[in-house]
Amino acid sequence: MALRRPPPNNRNNGRRDCDSKKKRKEAEIYQALSSDPVDVAALRRMAISEGGLLMDEIRCKVWPKLLNVNTEDLPPPPGEELREDNKDYQQVLLDVRRSLRRFPPGMPDEQREGLQEELIDSILQVLQHNPQLHYYQGYHDIVVTFLLVVGDRLATALVEKLSTHHLRDFMDPTMDNTKHILNYLMPIIDQVNPELHDFMQRAEVGTIFALSWLITWFGHVLSDFRHVVRLYDFFLACHPLMPIYFAAVIVLHRAQEVLACECDMASVHHLLSQIPQDLPYETLISRAGDLFVQFPPSELAREAAQQQQAERTAASTFKDFELASAQQRPDTVLRQRFRERLRAEERAKMLLASKPRTNRFVKLAVMGLTVALGAAALAVVKSALEWAPKFELQIFP
């Protein structure tokens, strides 16, 4: 009697394919890290694409590159005087004591208490070095994420860079710039789903439900740490306004739930404030990337309130940040290359001023291509800026 071949185990085959894909991606990440200079464009592609940076061991190496932080020059451990007469100490202490849910469940009390002390010191160090920054409730939710992934000294360096760039608008003495960023939410929704936009306008729900999402990069509202760090991979590799695009796609994803609500502020606000924990994160990340390219901030600014604040937001300074982090090799050749690149960009801008029509058509063509390819194409298009700066594509303004 002939033996029958057992049916293929599709589950095992799928697991093997997934493992193989992760190994290939891991190899590509380490190849980009070992390049001279570091291939930051490739690292951005890896951080944006499906699965992000895969594991914390890799994040410890890649996050500093994305933020252009020199891991050989970290801040020294804080002294006891850090907490003395510090105007923010009491508020930071209260917030950190309330942060129990942000630590892994089952962590021994002694270990957690030690991490909380490190969290306080990291926050106070950043504020001490940057007196122009103002602490806000929710900031500790971002700092604790970095602390848990990379440790205290590197976390302090990364958060300091982040605080002077991506998070800077949240750390102003007033909330004007934060409100300005929130005001991008409804125009994005209007571009995609006018019915949903009009319903939310009639309900007068506003955008305050998304405030904690934005200022904590969703760290405060998501219970699964894996989802938090996946979003951090994405946000660190992208434009500072990407979190508001991600907030918009969450609302759009829940359009049917919202439209089934009573059309009043209390009902809609209550629904949207309760963010689901089982969101299709990879799908939403891809969608957010597509929407950013399809409806860039520059085209939504007219619809966002307080437009006069735009020149003071982190978005307006992101080009300088990008240029500084594009190539990371500490030698005179790199510095000379950087200066030459700045001069080339100035010449390109002068050329653009005389040919605005050409720039507009090229930009639209690239946007259409990127929407078709998905979120991973964001970084691919960004890399095109390296060889075609005259087009000024503004994918990462």
Coordinates of C-alpha atoms in Angstrom, one line a residue:
M1 CA 0.0 0.0 0.0
A2 CA 1.5 3.3 -1.1
L3 CA 2.2 5.8 1.6
R4 CA 0.4 9.1 1.3
R5 CA 2.4 12.3 1.7
P6 CA 1.0 14.3 4.6
P7 CA -0.6 17.6 3.6
P8 CA 1.7 20.6 3.8
N9 CA 1.6 22.5 7.0
N10 CA 0.7 26.0 5.8
R11 CA 1.1 27.4 9.3
N12 CA 4.7 26.2 9.6
N13 CA 5.5 27.4 6.0
G14 CA 4.1 30.8 6.9
R15 CA 6.2 30.9 10.0
R16 CA 9.3 30.0 8.1
D17 CA 8.6 32.6 5.5
C18 CA 8.1 35.2 8.2
D19 CA 11.3 34.3 9.9
S20 CA 13.2 34.3 6.7
K21 CA 11.9 37.8 5.9
K22 CA 12.9 39.1 9.3
K23 CA 16.4 37.7 8.9
R24 CA 16.8 39.4 5.5
K25 CA 15.6 42.7 7.0
E26 CA 17.9 42.3 10.0
A27 CA 20.9 41.7 7.6
E28 CA 19.9 44.8 5.6
I29 CA 19.8 46.9 8.8
Y30 CA 23.2 45.8 9.9
Q31 CA 24.6 46.4 6.4
A32 CA 23.2 50.0 6.5
L33 CA 24.7 50.5 10.0
S34 CA 28.2 49.2 8.9
S35 CA 28.3 51.5 5.8
D36 CA 30.7 54.4 5.8
P37 CA 29.0 56.8 6.2
V38 CA 26.0 55.1 7.8
D39 CA 23.2 54.7 5.3
V40 CA 20.6 56.7 7.1
A41 CA 18.2 56.6 4.2
A42 CA 18.2 52.8 4.3
L43 CA 17.6 52.8 8.0
R44 CA 14.6 55.1 7.5
R45 CA 13.2 52.7 5.0
M46 CA 13.6 49.8 7.4
A47 CA 12.0 51.7 10.3
I48 CA 9.0 52.7 8.1
S49 CA 8.4 49.4 6.4
E50 CA 6.4 46.5 7.8
G51 CA 7.6 45.3 11.2
G52 CA 9.8 48.4 11.8
L53 CA 13.1 47.7 13.5
L54 CA 12.1 44.3 14.7
M55 CA 13.7 44.3 18.2
D56 CA 15.1 46.5 20.9
E57 CA 18.6 45.3 20.3
I58 CA 18.4 46.9 16.9
R59 CA 16.6 50.0 18.1
C60 CA 19.5 50.7 20.4
K61 CA 21.7 51.0 17.4
V62 CA 19.4 52.6 14.9
W63 CA 17.4 55.2 16.9
P64 CA 20.7 57.2 17.6
K65 CA 21.4 57.2 13.9
L66 CA 17.9 58.4 13.1
L67 CA 18.3 61.3 15.6
N68 CA 22.0 61.9 14.8
V69 CA 23.2 61.3 18.3
N70 CA 26.8 60.3 18.9
T71 CA 26.7 57.3 21.2
E72 CA 30.4 57.9 22.1
D73 CA 29.6 61.3 23.7
L74 CA 26.8 60.6 26.2
P75 CA 25.9 62.9 29.1
P76 CA 27.5 62.0 32.4
P77 CA 25.5 60.5 35.2
P78 CA 23.6 63.2 37.1
G79 CA 24.8 64.5 40.5
E80 CA 22.7 64.9 43.6
E81 CA 22.4 68.7 42.9
L82 CA 20.2 68.0 39.9
R83 CA 17.0 67.8 42.0
E84 CA 17.8 70.6 44.3
D85 CA 15.7 73.8 43.7
N86 CA 14.5 72.4 40.4
K87 CA 11.2 74.1 39.5
D88 CA 9.9 71.0 37.7
Y89 CA 10.9 68.4 40.2
Q90 CA 7.7 68.1 42.1
Q91 CA 5.5 67.8 39.0
V92 CA 7.9 65.3 37.4
L93 CA 7.9 63.3 40.6
L94 CA 4.1 63.2 40.7
D95 CA 3.8 62.1 37.1
V96 CA 6.5 59.4 37.4
R97 CA 4.8 58.0 40.5
R98 CA 1.6 57.6 38.4
S99 CA 3.5 55.8 35.6
L100 CA 3.2 52.3 37.0
R101 CA 1.3 51.0 34.0
R102 CA 4.1 52.0 31.7
F103 CA 6.4 49.4 33.1
P104 CA 6.3 45.7 32.1
P105 CA 3.8 43.7 34.3
G106 CA 5.4 41.5 36.8
M107 CA 8.6 43.7 37.1
P108 CA 10.0 43.5 40.6
D109 CA 9.2 46.6 42.7
E110 CA 12.9 47.3 43.4
Q111 CA 13.7 47.3 39.7
R112 CA 10.7 49.4 38.8
E113 CA 11.5 51.9 41.5
G114 CA 15.1 52.2 40.2
L115 CA 13.8 52.8 36.7
Q116 CA 11.5 55.5 38.0
E117 CA 14.4 57.3 39.7
E118 CA 16.3 57.1 36.4
L119 CA 13.2 58.5 34.6
I120 CA 13.1 61.5 36.9
D121 CA 16.8 62.2 36.4
S122 CA 16.6 61.9 32.6
I123 CA 13.7 64.4 32.4
L124 CA 15.4 66.8 34.7
Q125 CA 18.7 66.6 32.9
V126 CA 17.1 67.5 29.6
L127 CA 15.2 70.4 31.1
Q128 CA 18.4 71.7 32.9
H129 CA 20.4 71.6 29.7
N130 CA 17.6 73.3 27.7
P131 CA 16.0 76.1 29.8
Q132 CA 14.0 77.2 26.8
L133 CA 12.0 73.9 27.1
H134 CA 9.0 73.6 29.4
Y135 CA 7.9 70.3 30.9
Y136 CA 4.3 69.1 30.1
Q137 CA 2.3 66.3 31.5
G138 CA 2.7 63.4 29.2
Y139 CA 6.4 64.1 28.4
H140 CA 7.3 61.3 30.9
D141 CA 5.4 58.8 28.8
I142 CA 7.8 59.5 25.9
V143 CA 10.9 59.4 28.0
V144 CA 10.0 56.1 29.7
T145 CA 9.7 54.4 26.3
F146 CA 13.3 55.4 25.5
L147 CA 14.4 54.4 29.0
L148 CA 13.0 50.9 28.7
V149 CA 14.5 50.4 25.2
V150 CA 18.0 51.9 25.4
G151 CA 18.8 52.6 29.1
D152 CA 19.2 55.8 31.0
R153 CA 22.2 57.6 29.6
L154 CA 21.4 56.9 25.9
A155 CA 17.7 57.7 26.6
T156 CA 18.7 61.1 28.0
A157 CA 20.7 61.9 24.9
L158 CA 18.0 60.7 22.5
V159 CA 15.2 62.5 24.3
E160 CA 17.2 65.7 24.4
K161 CA 17.6 65.7 20.6
L162 CA 14.0 64.8 20.2
S163 CA 12.9 67.5 22.5
T164 CA 14.7 70.2 20.6
H165 CA 13.2 69.0 17.3
H166 CA 10.1 66.7 16.9
L167 CA 8.7 67.6 20.4
R168 CA 9.7 71.2 20.6
D169 CA 6.3 72.6 19.9
F170 CA 4.8 70.7 22.8
M171 CA 7.5 72.3 25.1
D172 CA 6.7 75.9 24.5
P173 CA 5.5 78.0 27.4
T174 CA 2.0 78.0 25.8
M175 CA -0.1 75.4 23.9
D176 CA -0.4 77.6 20.8
N177 CA 1.8 75.5 18.6
T178 CA 0.3 72.2 20.0
K179 CA -3.2 73.5 19.1
H180 CA -1.9 74.5 15.7
I181 CA -0.7 70.9 15.0
L182 CA -4.0 69.5 16.3
N183 CA -5.7 71.8 13.8
Y184 CA -4.3 69.7 10.9
L185 CA -6.5 66.7 12.0
M186 CA -9.8 67.8 10.6
P187 CA -8.5 69.0 7.2
I188 CA -6.9 65.5 6.7
I189 CA -10.2 63.8 7.6
D190 CA -12.0 66.2 5.2
Q191 CA -9.8 65.3 2.3
V192 CA -10.6 61.6 2.7
N193 CA -14.1 61.4 4.2
P194 CA -16.1 64.6 3.9
E195 CA -19.2 62.9 5.4
L196 CA -17.2 62.0 8.6
H197 CA -15.7 65.5 8.7
D198 CA -19.1 67.2 8.5
F199 CA -20.6 64.9 11.1
M200 CA -17.8 65.7 13.6
Q201 CA -18.2 69.4 12.8
R202 CA -21.9 69.2 13.6
A203 CA -21.1 67.3 16.8
E204 CA -18.6 70.1 17.7
V205 CA -16.3 67.4 19.1
G206 CA -13.2 69.4 18.3
T207 CA -9.7 67.7 18.5
I208 CA -9.0 67.6 22.2
F209 CA -9.6 63.8 22.2
A210 CA -6.4 63.4 20.2
L211 CA -4.2 65.6 22.5
S212 CA -2.8 62.7 24.6
W213 CA -2.2 60.7 21.4
L214 CA -0.1 63.5 19.9
I215 CA 1.9 64.7 22.9
T216 CA 2.9 61.2 24.1
W217 CA 3.3 59.6 20.6
F218 CA 0.5 57.3 21.7
G219 CA 2.6 55.9 24.5
H220 CA 0.0 56.9 27.1
V221 CA -3.0 55.3 25.4
L222 CA -1.6 52.0 24.1
S223 CA -1.2 49.2 26.6
D224 CA 1.0 46.9 24.5
F225 CA 4.6 48.1 24.5
R226 CA 5.3 46.3 21.2
H227 CA 2.8 48.6 19.5
V228 CA 4.3 51.7 21.1
V229 CA 7.9 51.0 20.0
R230 CA 6.7 50.1 16.5
L231 CA 5.1 53.6 16.2
Y232 CA 8.2 55.2 17.6
D233 CA 10.2 53.5 14.8
F234 CA 7.8 55.1 12.3
F235 CA 7.7 58.5 13.8
L236 CA 11.5 58.8 14.4
A237 CA 12.0 58.1 10.7
C238 CA 9.4 60.6 9.4
H239 CA 8.4 64.2 9.5
P240 CA 7.4 65.7 12.9
L241 CA 3.7 66.0 11.8
M242 CA 3.4 62.3 11.1
P243 CA 1.8 61.5 14.5
I244 CA -1.2 63.8 13.5
Y245 CA -1.6 61.9 10.3
F246 CA -1.6 58.7 12.2
A247 CA -4.2 60.1 14.5
A248 CA -6.3 61.0 11.5
V249 CA -6.1 57.5 10.1
I250 CA -7.3 56.0 13.4
V251 CA -10.4 58.3 13.2
L252 CA -10.9 57.4 9.6
H253 CA -10.6 53.7 10.4
R254 CA -13.4 54.1 12.9
A255 CA -15.6 56.1 10.6
Q256 CA -18.6 53.7 10.8
E257 CA -18.5 53.7 14.6
V258 CA -18.4 57.5 14.7
L259 CA -21.3 57.9 12.2
A260 CA -23.4 55.5 14.2
C261 CA -23.1 57.7 17.3
E262 CA -25.5 60.3 18.5
C263 CA -24.4 63.6 16.8
D264 CA -23.4 65.4 19.9
M265 CA -20.1 66.3 21.5
A266 CA -20.3 64.0 24.5
S267 CA -21.1 60.9 22.6
V268 CA -18.5 61.4 19.8
H269 CA -15.8 62.5 22.3
H270 CA -16.4 59.5 24.5
L271 CA -16.1 57.1 21.6
L272 CA -13.0 58.6 20.1
S273 CA -11.3 58.9 23.5
Q274 CA -11.4 55.2 24.0
I275 CA -8.8 54.1 21.5
P276 CA -9.0 50.4 20.5
Q277 CA -6.1 48.2 21.4
D278 CA -6.5 45.8 18.5
L279 CA -5.9 48.3 15.7
P280 CA -4.3 47.0 12.4
Y281 CA -1.1 49.0 13.0
E282 CA 0.8 48.1 9.9
T283 CA -2.2 48.9 7.7
L284 CA -2.7 52.2 9.5
I285 CA 1.0 53.1 9.3
S286 CA 1.0 52.5 5.6
R287 CA -2.2 54.6 5.2
A288 CA -0.7 57.5 7.3
G289 CA 2.3 57.5 5.0
D290 CA 0.2 57.6 1.9
L291 CA -1.9 60.4 3.2
F292 CA 1.1 62.5 4.2
V293 CA 2.3 62.2 0.6
Q294 CA -1.1 62.8 -1.0
F295 CA -2.0 65.7 1.3
P296 CA 1.3 67.2 2.6
P297 CA 1.3 69.8 5.4
S298 CA 2.1 72.6 3.0
E299 CA -1.2 72.1 1.2
L300 CA -3.2 71.8 4.4
A301 CA -1.7 74.8 6.2
R302 CA -4.3 77.2 4.7
E303 CA -7.0 75.2 6.4
A304 CA -5.3 74.7 9.7
A305 CA -6.1 77.4 12.2
Q306 CA -3.4 79.8 13.5
Q307 CA -1.5 79.6 10.3
Q308 CA 0.7 82.5 11.5
Q309 CA 2.3 80.1 14.0
A310 CA 3.6 77.8 11.3
E311 CA 7.1 79.4 10.9
R312 CA 7.8 78.6 14.6
T313 CA 6.8 74.9 14.6
A314 CA 9.2 71.9 14.5
A315 CA 7.9 71.1 11.0
S316 CA 9.5 74.3 9.7
T317 CA 13.0 73.3 11.0
F318 CA 12.9 69.7 10.0
K319 CA 14.9 70.2 6.8
D320 CA 17.9 71.4 8.8
F321 CA 17.6 68.4 11.1
E322 CA 17.4 66.0 8.1
L323 CA 20.5 67.5 6.6
A324 CA 22.5 67.2 9.8
S325 CA 21.6 63.5 10.2
A326 CA 21.9 62.4 6.6
Q327 CA 25.5 61.4 6.8
Q328 CA 27.2 60.5 10.1
R329 CA 31.0 60.2 9.8
P330 CA 33.0 62.5 12.2
D331 CA 35.8 63.6 9.9
T332 CA 36.7 66.7 7.9
V333 CA 35.6 65.1 4.6
L334 CA 32.1 64.8 5.9
R335 CA 32.0 68.4 7.1
Q336 CA 33.3 69.6 3.8
R337 CA 30.7 67.5 2.0
F338 CA 27.9 68.9 4.2
R339 CA 29.0 72.5 3.5
E340 CA 29.0 71.8 -0.3
R341 CA 25.6 70.3 -0.1
L342 CA 24.2 73.4 1.6
R343 CA 25.6 75.6 -1.1
A344 CA 24.1 73.2 -3.7
E345 CA 20.7 73.5 -2.1
E346 CA 20.9 77.3 -2.1
R347 CA 21.6 77.2 -5.8
A348 CA 18.7 74.8 -6.3
K349 CA 16.3 77.1 -4.5
M350 CA 17.3 80.0 -6.7
L351 CA 16.6 77.9 -9.7
L352 CA 13.3 76.8 -8.4
A353 CA 12.2 80.3 -7.8
S354 CA 12.3 80.8 -11.6
K355 CA 10.6 77.5 -12.5
P356 CA 7.6 76.9 -10.1
R357 CA 5.5 75.3 -12.7
T358 CA 8.0 72.5 -13.4
N359 CA 8.4 71.8 -9.7
R360 CA 4.7 71.5 -9.1
F361 CA 4.2 68.8 -11.9
V362 CA 7.2 66.8 -10.7
K363 CA 5.9 66.9 -7.1
L364 CA 2.5 65.6 -8.2
A365 CA 4.0 62.8 -10.2
V366 CA 6.1 61.6 -7.3
M367 CA 3.2 61.8 -5.0
G368 CA 1.1 59.6 -7.2
L369 CA 3.9 57.1 -7.4
T370 CA 4.3 57.1 -3.6
V371 CA 0.6 56.6 -2.9
A372 CA 0.7 53.5 -5.2
L373 CA 3.7 52.1 -3.4
G374 CA 2.6 52.6 0.2
A375 CA 4.3 54.0 3.2
A376 CA 7.7 52.4 2.6
A377 CA 8.0 54.5 -0.5
L378 CA 8.2 57.6 1.7
A379 CA 11.8 56.9 2.5
V380 CA 12.6 55.8 -1.0
V381 CA 11.4 59.2 -2.3
K382 CA 13.3 60.9 0.4
S383 CA 16.4 59.3 -0.8
A384 CA 15.7 60.8 -4.3
L385 CA 16.4 64.2 -2.7
E386 CA 20.1 63.1 -2.5
W387 CA 20.5 63.1 -6.3
A388 CA 17.7 65.4 -7.4
P389 CA 17.5 68.3 -4.9
K390 CA 16.5 70.7 -7.6
F391 CA 13.0 69.2 -7.6
E392 CA 12.4 70.1 -3.9
L393 CA 9.9 67.3 -3.5
Q394 CA 9.0 68.3 0.1
I395 CA 8.3 64.7 1.1
F396 CA 10.3 65.3 4.2
P397 CA 10.2 69.2 4.4

